[in-house]
C-alpha cells in the first residue's frame, strides 16, 4: 500500500512562513545598504584616482562609525517585539520612539565630534597628500547625514519589532535609487565633484529617515502613543544597547585583527584576504536575515508569555541556519571559478585564495547556527550574555591569530583561526540556549 508523503506539522509550517515573510525582505534591505557606497564609488571613480582614494578613506570611517551603533536596530527590535507579543501596541511604539530619540542624540554627538576632527581622522587612516583633501571634504559633508542614518537604524528596529520587514526593503530600494540619481546630477550635472556625491548621499539618507518617521508617527497617532522624548525611556534604551555595543566592538576587533595579521603576511595575502572578506560579508547578509527574523519572532513569543512557541521557533530557525550554511558552503565551492576572476587575474593571489576559501565554505554551517542563535538571544533581550560571550571569543581568537605569522602560517591558517572564532561563538551561544535562562517572558525582560 502506497503511503501518502509526510507533511510537516502545522507548527513547523507556521514557523517557516513567519521566517520567510520576515527574512526575505530583510535580506533585500541588507543587500541594498552597501550599494550606496558602490554607487558613490562608481560615480566618483570617473573623477580621478585621488577622488576615489579619498572616498575610500571617508567611506571606511563613516561605515565604522555607523556600524558601532547597529545596536539601535537590534535592541529596539527586541523591546518592541516583546510589547507586540504582549498585545500592547501603544507601549511598543512608545518604546520605538525612545530608540529614535536616542538615535538623534547620538547622531548629534557624532556630528559634533566628526566635523572638527575630520582632517585628523583622515590622516590617521593614512590618506595620501593628494587624497586627503577629498576625503576630508566627503567626510565633513557626509557626517551631516549620520543622525539620519542612526534614525534609519532605530526606525528599522521599530518596524522589525512590529513584524514588518517589507517597509524597510521598500525604503532601502527608494533610497538607493534616489542616491544614484542625486549623485549623477550633483557630481556631473551641477559640477560639484566629490562634494556633490556627499550631498547626494546625505539628501537620500535624510529622505529615508523622513519616510520612516512618517510611518512611525502615523502608527503612534493611530494607537495613541506619545511622541515626546521621555528621559527614562531614552535612558532605558541606552542601557539595553550598551551590552550590544560591547558585542559589536568585540566583533569589529576580531575583523580588524584578522586584517592586520593578513597585512603582515604580505601584499598577496592581504589582497586575497580582502576578496574573501567581500564574499564573507555577502554570505553574512543571507544569514543575518534569518537572525533578524529570529529577533522579531522570539521577542514576540516571549512577550506573549509563550515559552513553548519561542523554543519551537528557535529549534526551527537552527534547522534553517544549518541548511542555509550548507547551501552557502556548496555555492562557494561551486562558484569559485566564476567568483575569483571577477576580483583578480593574478595567479599568485588565486593560489593563495583558494585553500582559504575552502575553509570559509566548510565553516558556513557553523556560521549559520551562530547567526541564528545570536538573533534568538538578541530577541530575548539577553544582551549582557552576548557581550560576555563575544569578549571571551575575542580573548581566544586574538592570541591564536597573532601567532599565525610567528609560526609561518599563511592566509589559510588565519582563516582556520577565524573558523575557530566561529566555533567558540557556537559553543558559548549553544550553552546559553541549552540552559534555558534566555527564556524570560513578559512585556519587559
Tab-separated table of C-alpha atoms in Angstrom, residues 77-330:
chain	number	residue	atom	x	y	z
A	77	UNK	CA	13.608	45.216	17.624
A	78	UNK	CA	13.648	43.040	20.741
A	79	UNK	CA	11.975	45.610	23.003
A	80	UNK	CA	9.216	46.449	20.518
A	81	UNK	CA	8.557	42.785	19.625
A	82	UNK	CA	8.036	41.887	23.298
A	83	UNK	CA	5.373	44.537	23.673
A	84	UNK	CA	3.736	43.464	20.413
A	85	UNK	CA	3.564	39.925	21.775
A	86	UNK	CA	2.020	41.253	24.973
A	87	UNK	CA	-0.675	42.959	22.888
A	88	UNK	CA	0.382	46.487	23.922
A	89	UNK	CA	0.933	48.310	20.630
A	90	UNK	CA	0.927	51.838	22.138
A	91	UNK	CA	3.719	50.817	24.505
A	92	UNK	CA	5.576	49.101	21.649
A	93	UNK	CA	5.562	52.249	19.533
A	94	UNK	CA	6.430	54.380	22.571
A	95	UNK	CA	9.468	52.146	23.133
A	96	UNK	CA	10.385	52.600	19.485
A	97	UNK	CA	10.180	56.378	19.790
A	98	UNK	CA	12.589	56.243	22.736
A	99	UNK	CA	15.058	54.449	20.455
A	100	UNK	CA	14.593	57.068	17.730
A	101	UNK	CA	15.177	59.925	20.187
A	102	UNK	CA	18.329	58.150	21.385
A	103	UNK	CA	19.467	57.867	17.745
A	104	UNK	CA	19.015	61.606	17.240
A	105	UNK	CA	21.023	62.430	20.377
A	106	UNK	CA	23.851	60.059	19.441
A	107	UNK	CA	23.846	61.354	15.867
A	108	UNK	CA	24.176	64.959	17.024
A	109	UNK	CA	27.095	63.956	19.265
A	110	UNK	CA	28.882	62.154	16.418
A	111	UNK	CA	28.453	65.152	14.099
A	112	UNK	CA	29.847	67.494	16.779
A	113	UNK	CA	32.928	65.289	17.048
A	114	UNK	CA	33.365	64.476	13.345
A	115	UNK	CA	33.260	67.977	11.860
A	116	UNK	CA	36.308	69.424	13.679
A	117	UNK	CA	38.271	66.160	13.756
A	118	UNK	CA	37.781	65.183	10.088
A	119	UNK	CA	41.325	66.173	8.913
A	120	UNK	CA	42.917	64.301	11.840
A	121	UNK	CA	40.813	61.189	11.251
A	122	UNK	CA	41.697	61.175	7.551
A	123	UNK	CA	45.396	61.482	8.441
A	124	UNK	CA	45.180	58.625	10.976
A	125	UNK	CA	43.703	56.380	8.294
A	126	UNK	CA	46.759	57.058	6.133
A	127	UNK	CA	45.270	59.062	3.267
A	128	UNK	CA	47.883	60.390	0.845
A	129	UNK	CA	48.512	64.128	0.427
A	130	UNK	CA	46.560	64.148	-2.839
A	131	UNK	CA	43.611	62.139	-1.491
A	132	UNK	CA	43.349	63.778	1.961
A	133	UNK	CA	41.531	66.983	0.846
A	134	UNK	CA	38.876	64.955	-0.973
A	135	UNK	CA	38.495	62.589	1.969
A	136	UNK	CA	38.093	65.499	4.380
A	137	UNK	CA	35.502	67.187	2.177
A	138	UNK	CA	33.466	64.000	1.768
A	139	UNK	CA	33.703	63.105	5.460
A	140	UNK	CA	32.615	66.536	6.692
A	141	UNK	CA	29.606	66.734	4.406
A	142	UNK	CA	28.573	63.092	4.842
A	143	UNK	CA	28.812	63.293	8.626
A	144	UNK	CA	25.800	65.630	8.491
A	145	UNK	CA	23.785	62.598	7.413
A	146	UNK	CA	24.806	60.456	10.392
A	147	UNK	CA	21.791	61.462	12.552
A	148	UNK	CA	19.516	60.390	9.685
A	149	UNK	CA	21.430	57.119	9.297
A	150	UNK	CA	21.031	56.357	13.005
A	151	UNK	CA	17.323	57.232	12.867
A	152	UNK	CA	17.014	54.762	9.988
A	153	UNK	CA	18.647	52.084	12.170
A	154	UNK	CA	16.336	52.734	15.128
A	155	UNK	CA	13.197	53.049	12.988
A	156	UNK	CA	14.100	49.857	11.136
A	157	UNK	CA	14.230	48.181	14.559
A	158	UNK	CA	10.759	49.538	15.344
A	159	UNK	CA	9.268	48.095	12.167
A	160	UNK	CA	11.049	44.765	12.569
A	161	UNK	CA	9.660	44.566	16.092
A	162	UNK	CA	6.224	45.214	14.624
A	163	UNK	CA	6.882	42.174	12.364
A	164	UNK	CA	7.239	44.428	9.302
A	165	UNK	CA	10.366	43.962	7.184
A	166	UNK	CA	8.730	44.919	3.876
A	167	UNK	CA	8.682	48.654	4.543
A	168	UNK	CA	12.460	48.753	5.281
A	169	UNK	CA	13.011	46.931	1.977
A	170	UNK	CA	10.936	49.477	0.038
A	171	UNK	CA	12.651	52.395	1.772
A	172	UNK	CA	16.090	50.915	1.060
A	173	UNK	CA	15.259	50.480	-2.644
A	174	UNK	CA	13.897	54.025	-2.850
A	175	UNK	CA	16.922	55.405	-1.033
A	176	UNK	CA	19.294	53.569	-3.356
A	177	UNK	CA	17.537	54.932	-6.462
A	178	UNK	CA	17.445	58.488	-5.080
A	179	UNK	CA	21.115	58.295	-4.098
A	180	UNK	CA	22.142	57.202	-7.601
A	181	UNK	CA	20.106	59.936	-9.323
A	182	UNK	CA	21.265	62.678	-6.953
A	183	UNK	CA	24.899	61.656	-7.244
A	184	UNK	CA	24.857	61.780	-11.050
A	185	UNK	CA	23.026	65.110	-11.049
A	186	UNK	CA	25.185	66.829	-8.433
A	187	UNK	CA	28.576	65.381	-9.374
A	188	UNK	CA	28.320	65.902	-13.136
A	189	UNK	CA	25.199	67.980	-13.799
A	190	UNK	CA	25.963	70.612	-11.148
A	191	UNK	CA	29.737	70.100	-11.391
A	192	UNK	CA	30.185	69.752	-7.628
A	193	UNK	CA	32.631	66.857	-7.858
A	194	UNK	CA	33.115	64.698	-4.763
A	195	UNK	CA	31.196	67.228	-2.659
A	196	UNK	CA	28.174	66.569	-4.888
A	197	UNK	CA	28.435	62.855	-4.184
A	198	UNK	CA	28.450	63.540	-0.454
A	199	UNK	CA	25.485	65.915	-0.634
A	200	UNK	CA	23.553	63.435	-2.766
A	201	UNK	CA	24.087	60.672	-0.216
A	202	UNK	CA	23.165	62.913	2.710
A	203	UNK	CA	19.963	64.016	0.947
A	204	UNK	CA	18.975	60.398	0.233
A	205	UNK	CA	19.656	59.413	3.846
A	206	UNK	CA	17.569	62.294	5.203
A	207	UNK	CA	14.777	61.324	2.822
A	208	UNK	CA	14.859	57.727	4.092
A	209	UNK	CA	14.756	58.918	7.706
A	210	UNK	CA	11.767	61.164	6.976
A	211	UNK	CA	9.853	58.303	5.363
A	212	UNK	CA	10.479	56.144	8.420
A	213	UNK	CA	9.402	58.947	10.754
A	214	UNK	CA	6.155	59.428	8.810
A	215	UNK	CA	5.396	55.698	9.119
A	216	UNK	CA	6.201	55.587	12.853
A	217	UNK	CA	4.365	58.844	13.646
A	218	UNK	CA	1.250	57.597	11.857
A	219	UNK	CA	1.388	54.406	13.897
A	220	UNK	CA	1.828	56.400	17.096
A	221	UNK	CA	-1.184	58.596	16.368
A	222	UNK	CA	-3.301	55.594	15.367
A	223	UNK	CA	-2.608	53.875	18.685
A	224	UNK	CA	-2.448	56.949	20.912
A	225	UNK	CA	1.285	56.672	21.707
A	226	UNK	CA	3.156	59.781	22.834
A	227	UNK	CA	5.821	61.206	20.516
A	228	UNK	CA	7.536	63.370	23.123
A	229	UNK	CA	11.018	62.453	24.354
A	230	UNK	CA	10.935	60.551	27.622
A	231	UNK	CA	14.184	60.738	29.598
A	232	UNK	CA	13.554	57.498	31.475
A	233	UNK	CA	12.680	55.651	28.262
A	234	UNK	CA	15.717	57.025	26.407
A	235	UNK	CA	17.941	56.024	29.331
A	236	UNK	CA	16.445	52.514	29.308
A	237	UNK	CA	17.093	52.223	25.548
A	238	UNK	CA	20.691	53.297	26.067
A	239	UNK	CA	21.195	50.811	28.908
A	240	UNK	CA	19.775	47.986	26.782
A	241	UNK	CA	22.128	48.985	23.969
A	242	UNK	CA	25.374	49.082	25.965
A	243	UNK	CA	25.911	45.280	26.085
A	244	UNK	CA	25.168	45.028	22.361
A	245	UNK	CA	27.652	47.855	21.753
A	246	UNK	CA	30.310	45.833	23.613
A	247	UNK	CA	29.425	42.799	21.491
A	248	UNK	CA	29.681	44.803	18.265
A	249	UNK	CA	33.009	46.400	19.218
A	250	UNK	CA	34.436	42.977	20.110
A	251	UNK	CA	33.335	41.598	16.738
A	252	UNK	CA	34.856	44.592	14.950
A	253	UNK	CA	38.084	43.969	16.863
A	254	UNK	CA	38.158	40.396	15.540
A	255	UNK	CA	37.849	41.635	11.955
A	256	UNK	CA	40.478	44.352	12.460
A	257	UNK	CA	42.941	41.865	13.980
A	258	UNK	CA	42.383	39.464	11.088
A	259	UNK	CA	43.030	42.228	8.551
A	260	UNK	CA	46.127	43.413	10.423
A	261	UNK	CA	47.538	39.862	10.503
A	262	UNK	CA	46.802	39.389	6.796
A	263	UNK	CA	48.653	42.646	6.060
A	264	UNK	CA	51.711	41.350	7.940
A	265	UNK	CA	51.671	38.209	5.801
A	266	UNK	CA	52.351	40.252	2.649
A	267	UNK	CA	50.636	42.008	-0.253
A	268	UNK	CA	49.451	38.774	-1.859
A	269	UNK	CA	47.832	37.563	1.356
A	270	UNK	CA	46.122	40.847	2.176
A	271	UNK	CA	44.764	41.071	-1.386
A	272	UNK	CA	43.370	37.529	-1.143
A	273	UNK	CA	42.044	38.270	2.347
A	274	UNK	CA	40.072	41.283	1.116
A	275	UNK	CA	38.464	39.184	-1.614
A	276	UNK	CA	37.439	36.538	0.931
A	277	UNK	CA	36.075	39.219	3.258
A	278	UNK	CA	33.853	40.557	0.474
A	279	UNK	CA	32.383	37.078	-0.046
A	280	UNK	CA	32.115	36.520	3.709
A	281	UNK	CA	30.151	39.765	4.007
A	282	UNK	CA	27.749	38.647	1.282
A	283	UNK	CA	27.068	35.305	2.980
A	284	UNK	CA	26.653	37.167	6.264
A	285	UNK	CA	23.782	39.178	4.779
A	286	UNK	CA	21.903	35.961	3.978
A	287	UNK	CA	22.478	34.510	7.445
A	288	UNK	CA	21.792	37.819	9.180
A	289	UNK	CA	18.390	37.972	7.504
A	290	UNK	CA	17.385	34.793	9.347
A	291	UNK	CA	18.813	36.257	12.565
A	292	UNK	CA	16.684	39.385	12.103
A	293	UNK	CA	13.601	37.211	11.700
A	294	UNK	CA	14.680	35.462	14.906
A	295	UNK	CA	14.888	38.728	16.832
A	296	UNK	CA	11.348	39.706	15.877
A	297	UNK	CA	9.749	36.270	16.278
A	298	UNK	CA	11.400	35.314	19.573
A	299	UNK	CA	10.687	38.709	21.124
A	300	UNK	CA	7.016	38.402	20.167
A	301	UNK	CA	6.634	34.887	21.591
A	302	UNK	CA	8.295	35.818	24.868
A	303	UNK	CA	6.199	38.963	25.140
A	304	UNK	CA	3.094	36.835	24.614
A	305	UNK	CA	4.158	34.593	27.532
A	306	UNK	CA	4.598	31.644	25.163
A	307	UNK	CA	7.913	29.945	26.064
A	308	UNK	CA	6.912	26.797	24.185
A	309	UNK	CA	6.395	28.758	20.979
A	310	UNK	CA	9.734	30.537	21.493
A	311	UNK	CA	11.586	27.227	21.912
A	312	UNK	CA	9.859	25.702	18.870
A	313	UNK	CA	10.712	28.746	16.766
A	314	UNK	CA	14.315	28.593	17.997
A	315	UNK	CA	14.638	24.920	17.017
A	316	UNK	CA	13.198	25.582	13.567
A	317	UNK	CA	15.486	28.561	12.966
A	318	UNK	CA	18.502	26.455	13.950
A	319	UNK	CA	17.471	23.996	11.238
A	320	UNK	CA	17.176	26.902	8.817
A	321	UNK	CA	20.632	28.104	9.858
A	322	UNK	CA	22.230	24.707	9.263
A	323	UNK	CA	20.503	24.272	5.887
A	324	UNK	CA	21.402	27.797	4.775
A	325	UNK	CA	25.019	27.287	5.828
A	326	UNK	CA	25.290	24.047	3.878
A	327	UNK	CA	23.794	25.676	0.764
A	328	UNK	CA	26.114	28.682	1.029
A	329	UNK	CA	29.135	26.448	1.576
A	330	UNK	CA	28.334	24.401	-1.536
